[in-house]
CSV table of C-alpha atoms in Angstrom, one decimal:
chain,number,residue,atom,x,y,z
E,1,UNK,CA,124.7,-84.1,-19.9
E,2,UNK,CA,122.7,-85.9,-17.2
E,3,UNK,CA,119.3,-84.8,-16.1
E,4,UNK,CA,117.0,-86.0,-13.5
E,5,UNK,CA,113.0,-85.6,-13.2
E,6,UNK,CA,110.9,-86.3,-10.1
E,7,UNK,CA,107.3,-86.7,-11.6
E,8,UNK,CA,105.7,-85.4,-8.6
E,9,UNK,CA,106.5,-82.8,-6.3
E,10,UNK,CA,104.2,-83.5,-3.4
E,11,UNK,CA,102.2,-87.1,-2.5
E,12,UNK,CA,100.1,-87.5,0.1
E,13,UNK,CA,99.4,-90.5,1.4
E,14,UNK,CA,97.4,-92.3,4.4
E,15,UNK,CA,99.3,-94.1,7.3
E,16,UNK,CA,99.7,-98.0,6.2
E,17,UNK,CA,99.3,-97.2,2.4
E,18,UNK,CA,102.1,-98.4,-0.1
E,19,UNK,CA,103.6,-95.3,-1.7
E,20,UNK,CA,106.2,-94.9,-5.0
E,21,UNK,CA,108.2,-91.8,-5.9
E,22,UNK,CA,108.7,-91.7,-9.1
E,23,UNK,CA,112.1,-90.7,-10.5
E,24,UNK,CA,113.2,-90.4,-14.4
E,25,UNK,CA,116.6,-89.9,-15.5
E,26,UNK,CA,118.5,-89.1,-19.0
E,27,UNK,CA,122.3,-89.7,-19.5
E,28,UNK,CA,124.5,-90.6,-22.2
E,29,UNK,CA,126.8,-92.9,-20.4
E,30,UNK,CA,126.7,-95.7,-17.7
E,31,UNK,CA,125.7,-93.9,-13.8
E,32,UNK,CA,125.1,-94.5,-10.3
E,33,UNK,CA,121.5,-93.7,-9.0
E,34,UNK,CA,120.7,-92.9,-5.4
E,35,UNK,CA,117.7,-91.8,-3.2
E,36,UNK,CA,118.0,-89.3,-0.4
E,37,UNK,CA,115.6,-88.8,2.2
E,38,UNK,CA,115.5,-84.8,4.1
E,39,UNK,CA,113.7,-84.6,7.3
E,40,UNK,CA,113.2,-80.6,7.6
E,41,UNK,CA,116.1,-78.5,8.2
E,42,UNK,CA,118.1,-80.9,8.1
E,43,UNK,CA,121.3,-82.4,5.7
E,44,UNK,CA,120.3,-84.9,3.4
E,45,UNK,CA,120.6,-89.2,4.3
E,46,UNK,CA,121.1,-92.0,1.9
E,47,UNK,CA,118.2,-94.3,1.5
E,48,UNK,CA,120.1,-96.8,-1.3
E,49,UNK,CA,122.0,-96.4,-4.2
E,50,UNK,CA,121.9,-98.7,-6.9
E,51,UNK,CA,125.3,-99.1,-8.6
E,52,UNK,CA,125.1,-102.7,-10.7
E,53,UNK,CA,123.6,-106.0,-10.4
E,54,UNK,CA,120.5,-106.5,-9.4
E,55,UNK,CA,118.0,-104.2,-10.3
E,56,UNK,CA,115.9,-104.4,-7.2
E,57,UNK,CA,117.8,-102.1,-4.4
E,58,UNK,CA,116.5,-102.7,-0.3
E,59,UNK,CA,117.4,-99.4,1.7
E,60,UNK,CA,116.9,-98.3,5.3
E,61,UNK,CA,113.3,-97.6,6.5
E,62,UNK,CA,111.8,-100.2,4.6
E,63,UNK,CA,112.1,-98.4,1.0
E,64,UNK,CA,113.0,-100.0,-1.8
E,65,UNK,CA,113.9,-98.9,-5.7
E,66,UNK,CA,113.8,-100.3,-8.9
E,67,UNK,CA,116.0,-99.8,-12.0
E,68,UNK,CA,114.6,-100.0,-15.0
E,69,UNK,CA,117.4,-99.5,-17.8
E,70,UNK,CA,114.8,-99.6,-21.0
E,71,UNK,CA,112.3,-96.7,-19.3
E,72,UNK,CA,115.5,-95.2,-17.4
E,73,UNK,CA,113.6,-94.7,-14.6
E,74,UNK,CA,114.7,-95.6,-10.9
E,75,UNK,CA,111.3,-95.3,-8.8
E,76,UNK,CA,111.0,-95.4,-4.7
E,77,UNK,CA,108.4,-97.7,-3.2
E,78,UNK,CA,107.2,-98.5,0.4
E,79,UNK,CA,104.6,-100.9,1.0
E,80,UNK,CA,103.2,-99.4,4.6
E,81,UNK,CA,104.5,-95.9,5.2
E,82,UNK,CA,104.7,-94.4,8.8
E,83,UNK,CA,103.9,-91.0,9.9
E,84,UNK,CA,107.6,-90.4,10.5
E,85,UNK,CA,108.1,-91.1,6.5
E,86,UNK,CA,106.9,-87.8,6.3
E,87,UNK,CA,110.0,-85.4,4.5
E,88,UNK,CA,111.4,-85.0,1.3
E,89,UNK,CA,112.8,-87.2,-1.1
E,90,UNK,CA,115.6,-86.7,-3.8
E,91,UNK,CA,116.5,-88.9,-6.8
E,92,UNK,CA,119.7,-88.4,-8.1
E,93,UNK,CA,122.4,-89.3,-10.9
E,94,UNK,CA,126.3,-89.7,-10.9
E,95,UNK,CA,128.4,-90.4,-14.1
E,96,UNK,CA,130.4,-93.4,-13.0
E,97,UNK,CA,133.5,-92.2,-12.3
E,98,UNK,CA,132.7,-88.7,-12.1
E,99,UNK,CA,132.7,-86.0,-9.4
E,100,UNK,CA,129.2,-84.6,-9.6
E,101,UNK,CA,126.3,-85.7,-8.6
E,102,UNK,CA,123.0,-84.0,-10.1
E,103,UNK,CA,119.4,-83.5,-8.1
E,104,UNK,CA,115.7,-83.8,-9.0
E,105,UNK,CA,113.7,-81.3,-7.5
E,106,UNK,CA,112.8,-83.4,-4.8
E,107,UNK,CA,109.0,-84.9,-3.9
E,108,UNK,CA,107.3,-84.3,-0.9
E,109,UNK,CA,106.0,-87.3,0.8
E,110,UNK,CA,103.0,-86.3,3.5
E,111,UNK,CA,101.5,-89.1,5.2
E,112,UNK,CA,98.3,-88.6,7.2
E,113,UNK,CA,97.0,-90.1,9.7
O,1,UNK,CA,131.6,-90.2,15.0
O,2,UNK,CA,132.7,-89.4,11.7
O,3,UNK,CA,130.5,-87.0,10.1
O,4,UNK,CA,130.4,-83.0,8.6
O,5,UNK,CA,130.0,-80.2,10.9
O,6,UNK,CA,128.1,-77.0,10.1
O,7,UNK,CA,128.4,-73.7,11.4
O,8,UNK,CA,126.0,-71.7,12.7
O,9,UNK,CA,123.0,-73.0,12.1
O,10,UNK,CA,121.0,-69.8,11.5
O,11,UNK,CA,122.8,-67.2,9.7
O,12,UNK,CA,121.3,-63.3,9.1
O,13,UNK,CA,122.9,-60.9,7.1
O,14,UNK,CA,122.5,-57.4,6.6
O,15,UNK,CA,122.6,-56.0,2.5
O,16,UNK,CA,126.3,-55.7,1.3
O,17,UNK,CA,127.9,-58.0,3.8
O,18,UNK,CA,129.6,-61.2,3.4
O,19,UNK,CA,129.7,-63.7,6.0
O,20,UNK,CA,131.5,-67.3,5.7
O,21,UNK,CA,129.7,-70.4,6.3
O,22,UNK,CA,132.1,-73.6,7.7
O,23,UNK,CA,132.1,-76.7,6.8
O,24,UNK,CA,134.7,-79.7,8.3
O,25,UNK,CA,134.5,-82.9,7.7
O,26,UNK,CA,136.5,-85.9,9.5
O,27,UNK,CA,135.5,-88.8,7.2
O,28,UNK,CA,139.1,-88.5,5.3
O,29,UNK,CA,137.1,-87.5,2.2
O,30,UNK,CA,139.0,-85.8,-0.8
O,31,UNK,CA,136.1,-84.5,-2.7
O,32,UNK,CA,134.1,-81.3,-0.8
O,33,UNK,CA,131.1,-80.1,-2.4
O,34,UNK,CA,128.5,-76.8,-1.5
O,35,UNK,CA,124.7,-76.7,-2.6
O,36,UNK,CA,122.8,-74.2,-2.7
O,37,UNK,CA,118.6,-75.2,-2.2
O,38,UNK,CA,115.3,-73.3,-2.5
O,39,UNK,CA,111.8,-74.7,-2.4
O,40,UNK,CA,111.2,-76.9,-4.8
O,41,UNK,CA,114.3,-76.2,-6.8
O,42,UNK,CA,115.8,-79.1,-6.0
O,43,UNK,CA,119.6,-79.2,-5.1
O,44,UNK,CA,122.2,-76.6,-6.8
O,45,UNK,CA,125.8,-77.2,-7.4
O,46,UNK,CA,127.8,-73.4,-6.3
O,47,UNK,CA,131.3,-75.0,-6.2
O,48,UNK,CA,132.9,-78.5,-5.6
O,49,UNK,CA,136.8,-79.4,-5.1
O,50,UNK,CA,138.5,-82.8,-5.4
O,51,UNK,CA,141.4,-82.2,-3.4
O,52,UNK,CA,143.2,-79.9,-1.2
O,53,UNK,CA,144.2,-76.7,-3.3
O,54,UNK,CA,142.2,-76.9,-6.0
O,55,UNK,CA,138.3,-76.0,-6.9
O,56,UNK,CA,136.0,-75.5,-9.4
O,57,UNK,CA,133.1,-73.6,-10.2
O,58,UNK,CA,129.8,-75.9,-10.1
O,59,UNK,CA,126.5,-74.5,-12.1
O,60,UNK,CA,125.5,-71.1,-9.7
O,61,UNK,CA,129.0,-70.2,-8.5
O,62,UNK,CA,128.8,-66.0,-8.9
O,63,UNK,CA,129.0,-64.3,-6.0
O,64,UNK,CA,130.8,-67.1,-3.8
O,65,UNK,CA,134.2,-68.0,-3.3
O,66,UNK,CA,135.6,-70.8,-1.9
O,67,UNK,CA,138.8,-72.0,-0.7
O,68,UNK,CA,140.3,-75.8,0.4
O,69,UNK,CA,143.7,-75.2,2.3
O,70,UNK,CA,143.2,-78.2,4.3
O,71,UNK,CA,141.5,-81.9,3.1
O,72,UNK,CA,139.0,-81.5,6.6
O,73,UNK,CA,137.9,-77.7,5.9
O,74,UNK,CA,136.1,-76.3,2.8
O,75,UNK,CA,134.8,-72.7,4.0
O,76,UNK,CA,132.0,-70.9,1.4
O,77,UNK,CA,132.2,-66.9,1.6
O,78,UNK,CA,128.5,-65.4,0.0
O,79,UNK,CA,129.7,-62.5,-1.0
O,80,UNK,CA,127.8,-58.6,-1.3
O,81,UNK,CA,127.6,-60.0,-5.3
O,82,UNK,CA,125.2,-62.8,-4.5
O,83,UNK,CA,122.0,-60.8,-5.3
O,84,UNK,CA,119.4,-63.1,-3.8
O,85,UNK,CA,121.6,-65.4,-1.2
O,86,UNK,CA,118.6,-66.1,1.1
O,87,UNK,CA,118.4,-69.9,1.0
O,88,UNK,CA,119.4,-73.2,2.8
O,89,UNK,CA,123.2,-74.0,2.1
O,90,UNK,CA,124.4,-77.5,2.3
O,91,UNK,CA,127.9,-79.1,2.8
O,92,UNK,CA,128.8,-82.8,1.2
O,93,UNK,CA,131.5,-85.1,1.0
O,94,UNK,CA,133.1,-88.2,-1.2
O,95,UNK,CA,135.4,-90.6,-1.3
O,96,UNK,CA,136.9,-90.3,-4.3
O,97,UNK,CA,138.9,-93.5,-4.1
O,98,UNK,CA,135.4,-95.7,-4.9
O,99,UNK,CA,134.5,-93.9,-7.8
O,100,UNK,CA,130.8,-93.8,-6.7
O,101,UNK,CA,130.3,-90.6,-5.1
O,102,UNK,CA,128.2,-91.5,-2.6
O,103,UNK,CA,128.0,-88.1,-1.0
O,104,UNK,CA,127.5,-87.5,2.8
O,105,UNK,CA,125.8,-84.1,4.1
O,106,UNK,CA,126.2,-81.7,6.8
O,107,UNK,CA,122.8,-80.5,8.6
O,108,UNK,CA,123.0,-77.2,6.8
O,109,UNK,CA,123.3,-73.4,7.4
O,110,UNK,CA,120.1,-71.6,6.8
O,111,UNK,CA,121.6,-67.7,5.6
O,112,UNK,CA,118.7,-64.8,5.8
O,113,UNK,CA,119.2,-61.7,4.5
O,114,UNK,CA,117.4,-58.8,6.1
């Protein structure tokens, strides 16, 4: 079974600082690993997926995520984060080849002006 | 566009009713999936189906039902046996022919129970 573990549920943050989400993950077999961003009320947007290859992923927005097989983490970094980064972010897992697709509880990014 | 399509919006429901939330999606997508999400709970699997006919039950599937009579439409019906359905439902899709399932979302129904 598959399990996925946001460290933090809420990080605030000033305008212009660098930020990471931090994002754990245990599975027994080879998976997929994506970021989702949530603005409120809203559906849920791919920020980048990392699938194989290199282990440094570039999204949209200016984020970018790291695999890390040995510490099976998958954190989210931006190094100058805008007002309008402000929402919620979910890691999640998918068994390669598989039909499911399992959620952390998601962290709450705030950034202040 | 391509996209999902939610409907309504905002949902209220009195105790003992059940109301059907739509979702329809025109990316060509085989695999249809329904969440269920609370504060800070994360994202909940109620049912998913992989193609036109056929379902199954994902991790909180008691009282909904589903039903996928055609590849564009997956309907959810929270049923009078949900005991706490108040929450924030959202609507995904696959493509099931990459093997990656890189899901795309619908903007969500937000169901109240008064």
């Amino acid at each position: 079974a598959q399990s996925v573990t946001q460290l933090d549920s809420q990080v605030p943050v000033f305008e212009e600082a660098p930020v990471e989400l931090r994002c754990n993950y245990s599975s027994s077999v080879s998976v997929y690993l994506f970021w989702y961003v949530q603005y409120p009320n809203q559906g849920l947007q791919l920020l980048l997926k990392y699938l194989s290859g290199s282990t440094l992923v570039k999204g949209i927005n200016g984020f970018e995520a790291e695999f890390n097989k040995s510490q099976t983490s998958f954190h989210l970094r931006k190094p100058s984060v805008h007002i309008s980064d402000t929402a919620e972010y979910f890691c999640a897992v998918s068994e390669t080849g598989g039909f499911k697709t399992i959620f952390g509880a998601g962290t709450r990014l705030f950034v202040k002006a | 566009d391509g996209g999902i399509t939610q409907s309504p919006k905002y949902l209220f429901r009195k105790e003992g009713q059940n109301v059907t939330l739509s979702c329809e999606q025109n990316l060509n997508h085989d695999a249809m999936y329904w969440y269920r999400q609370d504060p800070g709970q994360g994202l909940r699997l109620i049912y998913y189906s992989q193609i036109v006919n056929d379902f199954q039950k994902g991790d909180i599937a008691e009282g909904y039902s589903v039903s996928r009579e055609k590849k564009e439409s997956f309907p959810l019906t929270v049923t009078s046996a949900q005991k706490n359905p108040t929450a924030f439902y959202l609507c995904a899709s696959s493509n099931t022919g990459t093997a990656i399932n890189e899901q795309f979302f619908g903007p969500g129904t937000r169901l109240t129970v008064l």
